[in-house]
Amino acid sequence: MAILRGVKPAGILDIVEVLIEAGFSQIEVPLNSPDALKSIRMAQDRFGKLSAIGAGTVLTAEQVRQVRAAGGTFIVSPNYNEDVIRTTRSEGMASYPGVLTPTECFAALKAGADALKIFPAFQVGVKGIQAVRAVLPKRTVVYAVGGVGPAEFAQYAEAGCQGFGMASNLYRPDFTAAQVSENAKEIIAAYDALKPGGDA
């Protein structure tokens, strides 16, 4: 999952285009980015058939509804919030809440989360995620987000993570589309080495 924190509408289409070309299948625009809802709408209108476009840093049910109105198809939060998860599902979108403890993991799944975002993953570490995965339902999809780069993919995948959220090591507001493209190719190559033909 590509996390485009700080992206502006003026640059969203060029950035999303190179990410899709590289192989990203999920693109998140955090709501604390400038005019985030406009960027989501633009990306969805142009690329919605090629990649899932959603929002991150979603903290309230009202924000969920705003993202849905903008065309977003998934919601990512930094925290567990039952109201956000249930509203997301009722609006027909996928829910990826941020969790850190087993208690939060099970609460999020009970509320209807489609996948769990372990955040910040570096704080839990590989051994911590292994321990949590041992008690989670086997079909639970887990994303490692925060402090995990391509060099650590293999370790976290072995611990039970199916996906990763890529932020500053992929995109920063001062990066050109060409820079993002190069970063994206490196990240996708590392991911594909784990699961040939996979997407991030």
mmCIF file with all atom_site columns, C-alpha atoms in Angstrom:
data_model
loop_
_atom_site.group_PDB
_atom_site.id
_atom_site.type_symbol
_atom_site.label_atom_id
_atom_site.label_alt_id
_atom_site.label_comp_id
_atom_site.label_asym_id
_atom_site.label_entity_id
_atom_site.label_seq_id
_atom_site.pdbx_PDB_ins_code
_atom_site.Cartn_x
_atom_site.Cartn_y
_atom_site.Cartn_z
_atom_site.occupancy
_atom_site.B_iso_or_equiv
_atom_site.pdbx_formal_charge
_atom_site.auth_seq_id
_atom_site.auth_comp_id
_atom_site.auth_asym_id
_atom_site.auth_atom_id
_atom_site.pdbx_PDB_model_num
ATOM 1   C CA . MET A 1 1   ? 0.000   0.000   0.000   1.00 0.00 ? 1   MET A CA 1
ATOM 2   C CA . ALA A 1 2   ? 1.373   3.391   -1.019  1.00 0.00 ? 2   ALA A CA 1
ATOM 3   C CA . ILE A 1 3   ? 0.886   6.129   1.573   1.00 0.00 ? 3   ILE A CA 1
ATOM 4   C CA . LEU A 1 4   ? 0.992   9.596   0.007   1.00 0.00 ? 4   LEU A CA 1
ATOM 5   C CA . ARG A 1 5   ? 1.176   11.815  3.076   1.00 0.00 ? 5   ARG A CA 1
ATOM 6   C CA . GLY A 1 6   ? 1.332   15.464  2.083   1.00 0.00 ? 6   GLY A CA 1
ATOM 7   C CA . VAL A 1 7   ? 0.360   14.958  -1.558  1.00 0.00 ? 7   VAL A CA 1
ATOM 8   C CA . LYS A 1 8   ? -1.503  17.823  -3.224  1.00 0.00 ? 8   LYS A CA 1
ATOM 9   C CA . PRO A 1 9   ? -4.159  17.649  -5.947  1.00 0.00 ? 9   PRO A CA 1
ATOM 10  C CA . ALA A 1 10  ? -1.769  19.310  -8.414  1.00 0.00 ? 10  ALA A CA 1
ATOM 11  C CA . GLY A 1 11  ? 0.576   16.320  -8.255  1.00 0.00 ? 11  GLY A CA 1
ATOM 12  C CA . ILE A 1 12  ? -1.704  13.402  -7.416  1.00 0.00 ? 12  ILE A CA 1
ATOM 13  C CA . LEU A 1 13  ? -2.310  12.077  -10.929 1.00 0.00 ? 13  LEU A CA 1
ATOM 14  C CA . ASP A 1 14  ? 1.351   11.919  -11.955 1.00 0.00 ? 14  ASP A CA 1
ATOM 15  C CA . ILE A 1 15  ? 2.280   10.177  -8.702  1.00 0.00 ? 15  ILE A CA 1
ATOM 16  C CA . VAL A 1 16  ? -0.550  7.641   -8.833  1.00 0.00 ? 16  VAL A CA 1
ATOM 17  C CA . GLU A 1 17  ? 0.238   6.855   -12.466 1.00 0.00 ? 17  GLU A CA 1
ATOM 18  C CA . VAL A 1 18  ? 3.843   5.846   -11.731 1.00 0.00 ? 18  VAL A CA 1
ATOM 19  C CA . LEU A 1 19  ? 2.764   3.854   -8.679  1.00 0.00 ? 19  LEU A CA 1
ATOM 20  C CA . ILE A 1 20  ? 0.290   1.832   -10.719 1.00 0.00 ? 20  ILE A CA 1
ATOM 21  C CA . GLU A 1 21  ? 2.862   1.299   -13.446 1.00 0.00 ? 21  GLU A CA 1
ATOM 22  C CA . ALA A 1 22  ? 5.251   -0.070  -10.813 1.00 0.00 ? 22  ALA A CA 1
ATOM 23  C CA . GLY A 1 23  ? 2.624   -2.478  -9.478  1.00 0.00 ? 23  GLY A CA 1
ATOM 24  C CA . PHE A 1 24  ? 0.928   -0.874  -6.477  1.00 0.00 ? 24  PHE A CA 1
ATOM 25  C CA . SER A 1 25  ? -2.672  -1.974  -6.110  1.00 0.00 ? 25  SER A CA 1
ATOM 26  C CA . GLN A 1 26  ? -3.670  0.134   -3.081  1.00 0.00 ? 26  GLN A CA 1
ATOM 27  C CA . ILE A 1 27  ? -3.050  3.867   -2.805  1.00 0.00 ? 27  ILE A CA 1
ATOM 28  C CA . GLU A 1 28  ? -3.819  5.801   0.373   1.00 0.00 ? 28  GLU A CA 1
ATOM 29  C CA . VAL A 1 29  ? -4.185  9.572   0.645   1.00 0.00 ? 29  VAL A CA 1
ATOM 30  C CA . PRO A 1 30  ? -4.009  10.559  4.345   1.00 0.00 ? 30  PRO A CA 1
ATOM 31  C CA . LEU A 1 31  ? -6.698  13.040  5.287   1.00 0.00 ? 31  LEU A CA 1
ATOM 32  C CA . ASN A 1 32  ? -4.133  15.338  6.887   1.00 0.00 ? 32  ASN A CA 1
ATOM 33  C CA . SER A 1 33  ? -2.786  16.051  3.400   1.00 0.00 ? 33  SER A CA 1
ATOM 34  C CA . PRO A 1 34  ? -3.783  19.324  1.659   1.00 0.00 ? 34  PRO A CA 1
ATOM 35  C CA . ASP A 1 35  ? -7.224  19.008  -0.009  1.00 0.00 ? 35  ASP A CA 1
ATOM 36  C CA . ALA A 1 36  ? -7.099  15.248  0.516   1.00 0.00 ? 36  ALA A CA 1
ATOM 37  C CA . LEU A 1 37  ? -10.692 14.605  -0.527  1.00 0.00 ? 37  LEU A CA 1
ATOM 38  C CA . LYS A 1 38  ? -10.106 16.384  -3.826  1.00 0.00 ? 38  LYS A CA 1
ATOM 39  C CA . SER A 1 39  ? -7.020  14.246  -4.459  1.00 0.00 ? 39  SER A CA 1
ATOM 40  C CA . ILE A 1 40  ? -8.998  11.087  -3.697  1.00 0.00 ? 40  ILE A CA 1
ATOM 41  C CA . ARG A 1 41  ? -11.737 12.102  -6.126  1.00 0.00 ? 41  ARG A CA 1
ATOM 42  C CA . MET A 1 42  ? -9.238  12.919  -8.875  1.00 0.00 ? 42  MET A CA 1
ATOM 43  C CA . ALA A 1 43  ? -7.326  9.667   -8.404  1.00 0.00 ? 43  ALA A CA 1
ATOM 44  C CA . GLN A 1 44  ? -10.518 7.615   -8.275  1.00 0.00 ? 44  GLN A CA 1
ATOM 45  C CA . ASP A 1 45  ? -11.946 9.213   -11.411 1.00 0.00 ? 45  ASP A CA 1
ATOM 46  C CA . ARG A 1 46  ? -8.758  8.609   -13.404 1.00 0.00 ? 46  ARG A CA 1
ATOM 47  C CA . PHE A 1 47  ? -7.385  5.373   -11.933 1.00 0.00 ? 47  PHE A CA 1
ATOM 48  C CA . GLY A 1 48  ? -10.168 3.749   -9.912  1.00 0.00 ? 48  GLY A CA 1
ATOM 49  C CA . LYS A 1 49  ? -10.431 0.827   -12.335 1.00 0.00 ? 49  LYS A CA 1
ATOM 50  C CA . LEU A 1 50  ? -6.712  0.125   -12.054 1.00 0.00 ? 50  LEU A CA 1
ATOM 51  C CA . SER A 1 51  ? -6.047  0.496   -8.329  1.00 0.00 ? 51  SER A CA 1
ATOM 52  C CA . ALA A 1 52  ? -7.951  0.793   -5.054  1.00 0.00 ? 52  ALA A CA 1
ATOM 53  C CA . ILE A 1 53  ? -7.968  4.424   -3.914  1.00 0.00 ? 53  ILE A CA 1
ATOM 54  C CA . GLY A 1 54  ? -8.650  5.195   -0.276  1.00 0.00 ? 54  GLY A CA 1
ATOM 55  C CA . ALA A 1 55  ? -7.953  7.441   2.680   1.00 0.00 ? 55  ALA A CA 1
ATOM 56  C CA . GLY A 1 56  ? -5.664  7.235   5.679   1.00 0.00 ? 56  GLY A CA 1
ATOM 57  C CA . THR A 1 57  ? -5.525  8.958   9.060   1.00 0.00 ? 57  THR A CA 1
ATOM 58  C CA . VAL A 1 58  ? -9.320  8.636   9.250   1.00 0.00 ? 58  VAL A CA 1
ATOM 59  C CA . LEU A 1 59  ? -10.446 9.352   12.807  1.00 0.00 ? 59  LEU A CA 1
ATOM 60  C CA . THR A 1 60  ? -14.234 9.815   12.727  1.00 0.00 ? 60  THR A CA 1
ATOM 61  C CA . ALA A 1 61  ? -17.341 8.307   11.188  1.00 0.00 ? 61  ALA A CA 1
ATOM 62  C CA . GLU A 1 62  ? -18.069 11.633  9.493   1.00 0.00 ? 62  GLU A CA 1
ATOM 63  C CA . GLN A 1 63  ? -14.692 11.496  7.751   1.00 0.00 ? 63  GLN A CA 1
ATOM 64  C CA . VAL A 1 64  ? -15.538 7.983   6.573   1.00 0.00 ? 64  VAL A CA 1
ATOM 65  C CA . ARG A 1 65  ? -18.694 9.291   4.927   1.00 0.00 ? 65  ARG A CA 1
ATOM 66  C CA . GLN A 1 66  ? -16.760 12.160  3.334   1.00 0.00 ? 66  GLN A CA 1
ATOM 67  C CA . VAL A 1 67  ? -14.260 9.715   1.840   1.00 0.00 ? 67  VAL A CA 1
ATOM 68  C CA . ARG A 1 68  ? -17.093 7.568   0.496   1.00 0.00 ? 68  ARG A CA 1
ATOM 69  C CA . ALA A 1 69  ? -18.646 10.645  -1.117  1.00 0.00 ? 69  ALA A CA 1
ATOM 70  C CA . ALA A 1 70  ? -15.275 11.379  -2.744  1.00 0.00 ? 70  ALA A CA 1
ATOM 71  C CA . GLY A 1 71  ? -15.186 7.903   -4.246  1.00 0.00 ? 71  GLY A CA 1
ATOM 72  C CA . GLY A 1 72  ? -12.744 6.211   -1.868  1.00 0.00 ? 72  GLY A CA 1
ATOM 73  C CA . THR A 1 73  ? -12.962 2.441   -1.529  1.00 0.00 ? 73  THR A CA 1
ATOM 74  C CA . PHE A 1 74  ? -11.045 1.789   1.690   1.00 0.00 ? 74  PHE A CA 1
ATOM 75  C CA . ILE A 1 75  ? -10.354 3.406   5.050   1.00 0.00 ? 75  ILE A CA 1
ATOM 76  C CA . VAL A 1 76  ? -7.086  3.258   7.019   1.00 0.00 ? 76  VAL A CA 1
ATOM 77  C CA . SER A 1 77  ? -6.824  4.565   10.569  1.00 0.00 ? 77  SER A CA 1
ATOM 78  C CA . PRO A 1 78  ? -3.865  4.981   12.921  1.00 0.00 ? 78  PRO A CA 1
ATOM 79  C CA . ASN A 1 79  ? -5.975  3.563   15.763  1.00 0.00 ? 79  ASN A CA 1
ATOM 80  C CA . TYR A 1 80  ? -8.782  1.183   16.672  1.00 0.00 ? 80  TYR A CA 1
ATOM 81  C CA . ASN A 1 81  ? -12.139 2.960   16.646  1.00 0.00 ? 81  ASN A CA 1
ATOM 82  C CA . GLU A 1 82  ? -15.231 0.757   16.552  1.00 0.00 ? 82  GLU A CA 1
ATOM 83  C CA . ASP A 1 83  ? -17.448 3.527   15.175  1.00 0.00 ? 83  ASP A CA 1
ATOM 84  C CA . VAL A 1 84  ? -15.035 4.163   12.292  1.00 0.00 ? 84  VAL A CA 1
ATOM 85  C CA . ILE A 1 85  ? -14.822 0.453   11.445  1.00 0.00 ? 85  ILE A CA 1
ATOM 86  C CA . ARG A 1 86  ? -18.580 -0.139  11.544  1.00 0.00 ? 86  ARG A CA 1
ATOM 87  C CA . THR A 1 87  ? -19.334 3.003   9.534   1.00 0.00 ? 87  THR A CA 1
ATOM 88  C CA . THR A 1 88  ? -16.707 2.006   6.964   1.00 0.00 ? 88  THR A CA 1
ATOM 89  C CA . ARG A 1 89  ? -18.305 -1.392  6.489   1.00 0.00 ? 89  ARG A CA 1
ATOM 90  C CA . SER A 1 90  ? -21.825 0.048   6.371   1.00 0.00 ? 90  SER A CA 1
ATOM 91  C CA . GLU A 1 91  ? -20.664 2.418   3.624   1.00 0.00 ? 91  GLU A CA 1
ATOM 92  C CA . GLY A 1 92  ? -19.383 -0.527  1.590   1.00 0.00 ? 92  GLY A CA 1
ATOM 93  C CA . MET A 1 93  ? -15.669 0.165   2.016   1.00 0.00 ? 93  MET A CA 1
ATOM 94  C CA . ALA A 1 94  ? -12.805 -1.975  3.285   1.00 0.00 ? 94  ALA A CA 1
ATOM 95  C CA . SER A 1 95  ? -11.565 -1.251  6.810   1.00 0.00 ? 95  SER A CA 1
ATOM 96  C CA . TYR A 1 96  ? -7.884  -1.325  7.826   1.00 0.00 ? 96  TYR A CA 1
ATOM 97  C CA . PRO A 1 97  ? -7.593  -0.054  11.420  1.00 0.00 ? 97  PRO A CA 1
ATOM 98  C CA . GLY A 1 98  ? -4.301  0.548   13.176  1.00 0.00 ? 98  GLY A CA 1
ATOM 99  C CA . VAL A 1 99  ? -3.726  -1.845  16.065  1.00 0.00 ? 99  VAL A CA 1
ATOM 100 C CA . LEU A 1 100 ? -0.821  -2.700  18.327  1.00 0.00 ? 100 LEU A CA 1
ATOM 101 C CA . THR A 1 101 ? -1.964  -5.145  21.014  1.00 0.00 ? 101 THR A CA 1
ATOM 102 C CA . PRO A 1 102 ? -3.791  -8.495  20.879  1.00 0.00 ? 102 PRO A CA 1
ATOM 103 C CA . THR A 1 103 ? -6.752  -6.837  22.605  1.00 0.00 ? 103 THR A CA 1
ATOM 104 C CA . GLU A 1 104 ? -7.003  -4.213  19.855  1.00 0.00 ? 104 GLU A CA 1
ATOM 105 C CA . CYS A 1 105 ? -6.543  -6.852  17.154  1.00 0.00 ? 105 CYS A CA 1
ATOM 106 C CA . PHE A 1 106 ? -9.443  -8.983  18.355  1.00 0.00 ? 106 PHE A CA 1
ATOM 107 C CA . ALA A 1 107 ? -11.666 -5.973  19.011  1.00 0.00 ? 107 ALA A CA 1
ATOM 108 C CA . ALA A 1 108 ? -11.041 -4.683  15.487  1.00 0.00 ? 108 ALA A CA 1
ATOM 109 C CA . LEU A 1 109 ? -11.827 -8.055  13.933  1.00 0.00 ? 109 LEU A CA 1
ATOM 110 C CA . LYS A 1 110 ? -15.021 -8.327  15.979  1.00 0.00 ? 110 LYS A CA 1
ATOM 111 C CA . ALA A 1 111 ? -16.068 -4.866  14.757  1.00 0.00 ? 111 ALA A CA 1
ATOM 112 C CA . GLY A 1 112 ? -15.627 -6.000  11.136  1.00 0.00 ? 112 GLY A CA 1
ATOM 113 C CA . ALA A 1 113 ? -12.102 -5.014  10.085  1.00 0.00 ? 113 ALA A CA 1
ATOM 114 C CA . ASP A 1 114 ? -11.040 -6.528  6.755   1.00 0.00 ? 114 ASP A CA 1
ATOM 115 C CA . ALA A 1 115 ? -7.341  -6.488  7.687   1.00 0.00 ? 115 ALA A CA 1
ATOM 116 C CA . LEU A 1 116 ? -5.176  -5.306  10.545  1.00 0.00 ? 116 LEU A CA 1
ATOM 117 C CA . LYS A 1 117 ? -2.582  -2.571  10.267  1.00 0.00 ? 117 LYS A CA 1
ATOM 118 C CA . ILE A 1 118 ? 0.122   -3.214  12.870  1.00 0.00 ? 118 ILE A CA 1
ATOM 119 C CA . PHE A 1 119 ? 1.276   0.316   13.633  1.00 0.00 ? 119 PHE A CA 1
ATOM 120 C CA . PRO A 1 120 ? 3.942   1.281   14.361  1.00 0.00 ? 120 PRO A CA 1
ATOM 121 C CA . ALA A 1 121 ? 5.317   -2.095  13.295  1.00 0.00 ? 121 ALA A CA 1
ATOM 122 C CA . PHE A 1 122 ? 8.888   -1.339  14.316  1.00 0.00 ? 122 PHE A CA 1
ATOM 123 C CA . GLN A 1 123 ? 7.745   -0.985  17.927  1.00 0.00 ? 123 GLN A CA 1
ATOM 124 C CA . VAL A 1 124 ? 6.258   -4.487  17.956  1.00 0.00 ? 124 VAL A CA 1
ATOM 125 C CA . GLY A 1 125 ? 9.057   -5.962  15.875  1.00 0.00 ? 125 GLY A CA 1
ATOM 126 C CA . VAL A 1 126 ? 9.260   -9.304  14.126  1.00 0.00 ? 126 VAL A CA 1
ATOM 127 C CA . LYS A 1 127 ? 9.072   -11.380 17.304  1.00 0.00 ? 127 LYS A CA 1
ATOM 128 C CA . GLY A 1 128 ? 6.123   -9.397  18.580  1.00 0.00 ? 128 GLY A CA 1
ATOM 129 C CA . ILE A 1 129 ? 4.187   -9.883  15.355  1.00 0.00 ? 129 ILE A CA 1
ATOM 130 C CA . GLN A 1 130 ? 4.997   -13.597 15.404  1.00 0.00 ? 130 GLN A CA 1
ATOM 131 C CA . ALA A 1 131 ? 3.535   -13.844 18.889  1.00 0.00 ? 131 ALA A CA 1
ATOM 132 C CA . VAL A 1 132 ? 0.357   -11.976 17.929  1.00 0.00 ? 132 VAL A CA 1
ATOM 133 C CA . ARG A 1 133 ? -0.087  -13.965 14.718  1.00 0.00 ? 133 ARG A CA 1
ATOM 134 C CA . ALA A 1 134 ? 0.065   -17.191 16.708  1.00 0.00 ? 134 ALA A CA 1
ATOM 135 C CA . VAL A 1 135 ? -3.242  -16.340 18.378  1.00 0.00 ? 135 VAL A CA 1
ATOM 136 C CA . LEU A 1 136 ? -5.056  -14.558 15.533  1.00 0.00 ? 136 LEU A CA 1
ATOM 137 C CA . PRO A 1 137 ? -7.428  -16.426 13.200  1.00 0.00 ? 137 PRO A CA 1
ATOM 138 C CA . LYS A 1 138 ? -5.320  -17.963 10.419  1.00 0.00 ? 138 LYS A CA 1
ATOM 139 C CA . ARG A 1 139 ? -7.084  -16.074 7.636   1.00 0.00 ? 139 ARG A CA 1
ATOM 140 C CA . THR A 1 140 ? -6.452  -12.665 9.204   1.00 0.00 ? 140 THR A CA 1
ATOM 141 C CA . VAL A 1 141 ? -4.617  -10.335 6.814   1.00 0.00 ? 141 VAL A CA 1
ATOM 142 C CA . VAL A 1 142 ? -1.902  -8.319  8.527   1.00 0.00 ? 142 VAL A CA 1
ATOM 143 C CA . TYR A 1 143 ? -0.091  -5.237  7.213   1.00 0.00 ? 143 TYR A CA 1
ATOM 144 C CA . ALA A 1 144 ? 3.144   -3.988  8.768   1.00 0.00 ? 144 ALA A CA 1
ATOM 145 C CA . VAL A 1 145 ? 3.235   -0.191  8.719   1.00 0.00 ? 145 VAL A CA 1
ATOM 146 C CA . GLY A 1 146 ? 5.771   2.159   10.255  1.00 0.00 ? 146 GLY A CA 1
ATOM 147 C CA . GLY A 1 147 ? 9.520   1.685   10.162  1.00 0.00 ? 147 GLY A CA 1
ATOM 148 C CA . VAL A 1 148 ? 9.512   -1.316  7.825   1.00 0.00 ? 148 VAL A CA 1
ATOM 149 C CA . GLY A 1 149 ? 11.285  -1.024  4.474   1.00 0.00 ? 149 GLY A CA 1
ATOM 150 C CA . PRO A 1 150 ? 12.128  -3.401  1.619   1.00 0.00 ? 150 PRO A CA 1
ATOM 151 C CA . ALA A 1 151 ? 15.189  -4.746  3.462   1.00 0.00 ? 151 ALA A CA 1
ATOM 152 C CA . GLU A 1 152 ? 12.898  -6.035  6.229   1.00 0.00 ? 152 GLU A CA 1
ATOM 153 C CA . PHE A 1 153 ? 10.121  -7.470  4.049   1.00 0.00 ? 153 PHE A CA 1
ATOM 154 C CA . ALA A 1 154 ? 11.364  -11.052 4.252   1.00 0.00 ? 154 ALA A CA 1
ATOM 155 C CA . GLN A 1 155 ? 11.576  -11.021 8.054   1.00 0.00 ? 155 GLN A CA 1
ATOM 156 C CA . TYR A 1 156 ? 8.105   -9.587  8.504   1.00 0.00 ? 156 TYR A CA 1
ATOM 157 C CA . ALA A 1 157 ? 6.597   -11.861 5.872   1.00 0.00 ? 157 ALA A CA 1
ATOM 158 C CA . GLU A 1 158 ? 8.074   -14.841 7.693   1.00 0.00 ? 158 GLU A CA 1
ATOM 159 C CA . ALA A 1 159 ? 6.455   -13.506 10.865  1.00 0.00 ? 159 ALA A CA 1
ATOM 160 C CA . GLY A 1 160 ? 3.063   -13.566 9.143   1.00 0.00 ? 160 GLY A CA 1
ATOM 161 C CA . CYS A 1 161 ? 2.573   -10.207 7.411   1.00 0.00 ? 161 CYS A CA 1
ATOM 162 C CA . GLN A 1 162 ? 0.914   -10.276 3.996   1.00 0.00 ? 162 GLN A CA 1
ATOM 163 C CA . GLY A 1 163 ? 1.351   -6.615  3.139   1.00 0.00 ? 163 GLY A CA 1
ATOM 164 C CA . PHE A 1 164 ? 3.195   -3.422  3.944   1.00 0.00 ? 164 PHE A CA 1
ATOM 165 C CA . GLY A 1 165 ? 2.392   0.269   4.058   1.00 0.00 ? 165 GLY A CA 1
ATOM 166 C CA . MET A 1 166 ? 5.052   2.404   2.407   1.00 0.00 ? 166 MET A CA 1
ATOM 167 C CA . ALA A 1 167 ? 5.245   6.080   3.333   1.00 0.00 ? 167 ALA A CA 1
ATOM 168 C CA . SER A 1 168 ? 8.378   8.263   3.479   1.00 0.00 ? 168 SER A CA 1
ATOM 169 C CA . ASN A 1 169 ? 10.624  5.648   1.873   1.00 0.00 ? 169 ASN A CA 1
ATOM 170 C CA . LEU A 1 170 ? 8.302   5.778   -1.145  1.00 0.00 ? 170 LEU A CA 1
ATOM 171 C CA . TYR A 1 171 ? 6.868   9.292   -1.275  1.00 0.00 ? 171 TYR A CA 1
ATOM 172 C CA . ARG A 1 172 ? 7.513   12.711  0.208   1.00 0.00 ? 172 ARG A CA 1
ATOM 173 C CA . PRO A 1 173 ? 6.025   15.986  -1.030  1.00 0.00 ? 173 PRO A CA 1
ATOM 174 C CA . ASP A 1 174 ? 9.396   17.114  -2.394  1.00 0.00 ? 174 ASP A CA 1
ATOM 175 C CA . PHE A 1 175 ? 9.882   13.961  -4.487  1.00 0.00 ? 175 PHE A CA 1
ATOM 176 C CA . THR A 1 176 ? 9.371   14.129  -8.243  1.00 0.00 ? 176 THR A CA 1
ATOM 177 C CA . ALA A 1 177 ? 7.282   11.523  -10.032 1.00 0.00 ? 177 ALA A CA 1
ATOM 178 C CA . ALA A 1 178 ? 10.539  10.075  -11.393 1.00 0.00 ? 178 ALA A CA 1
ATOM 179 C CA . GLN A 1 179 ? 11.925  9.652   -7.871  1.00 0.00 ? 179 GLN A CA 1
ATOM 180 C CA . VAL A 1 180 ? 8.706   8.025   -6.701  1.00 0.00 ? 180 VAL A CA 1
ATOM 181 C CA . SER A 1 181 ? 8.818   5.706   -9.695  1.00 0.00 ? 181 SER A CA 1
ATOM 182 C CA . GLU A 1 182 ? 12.313  4.507   -8.824  1.00 0.00 ? 182 GLU A CA 1
ATOM 183 C CA . ASN A 1 183 ? 11.395  3.999   -5.181  1.00 0.00 ? 183 ASN A CA 1
ATOM 184 C CA . ALA A 1 184 ? 8.244   2.139   -6.168  1.00 0.00 ? 184 ALA A CA 1
ATOM 185 C CA . LYS A 1 185 ? 10.106  -0.219  -8.481  1.00 0.00 ? 185 LYS A CA 1
ATOM 186 C CA . GLU A 1 186 ? 12.571  -1.089  -5.721  1.00 0.00 ? 186 GLU A CA 1
ATOM 187 C CA . ILE A 1 187 ? 9.775   -1.751  -3.255  1.00 0.00 ? 187 ILE A CA 1
ATOM 188 C CA . ILE A 1 188 ? 7.730   -3.861  -5.672  1.00 0.00 ? 188 ILE A CA 1
ATOM 189 C CA . ALA A 1 189 ? 10.798  -5.891  -6.634  1.00 0.00 ? 189 ALA A CA 1
ATOM 190 C CA . ALA A 1 190 ? 11.414  -6.685  -2.967  1.00 0.00 ? 190 ALA A CA 1
ATOM 191 C CA . TYR A 1 191 ? 7.777   -7.636  -2.469  1.00 0.00 ? 191 TYR A CA 1
ATOM 192 C CA . ASP A 1 192 ? 7.619   -9.753  -5.601  1.00 0.00 ? 192 ASP A CA 1
ATOM 193 C CA . ALA A 1 193 ? 10.693  -11.643 -4.400  1.00 0.00 ? 193 ALA A CA 1
ATOM 194 C CA . LEU A 1 194 ? 8.520   -12.867 -1.513  1.00 0.00 ? 194 LEU A CA 1
ATOM 195 C CA . LYS A 1 195 ? 5.494   -13.759 -3.622  1.00 0.00 ? 195 LYS A CA 1
ATOM 196 C CA . PRO A 1 196 ? 6.059   -13.788 -7.408  1.00 0.00 ? 196 PRO A CA 1
ATOM 197 C CA . GLY A 1 197 ? 3.477   -11.766 -9.229  1.00 0.00 ? 197 GLY A CA 1
ATOM 198 C CA . GLY A 1 198 ? 2.235   -10.087 -6.062  1.00 0.00 ? 198 GLY A CA 1
ATOM 199 C CA . ASP A 1 199 ? 1.236   -6.485  -5.547  1.00 0.00 ? 199 ASP A CA 1
ATOM 200 C CA . ALA A 1 200 ? 1.900   -4.142  -2.643  1.00 0.00 ? 200 ALA A CA 1
#
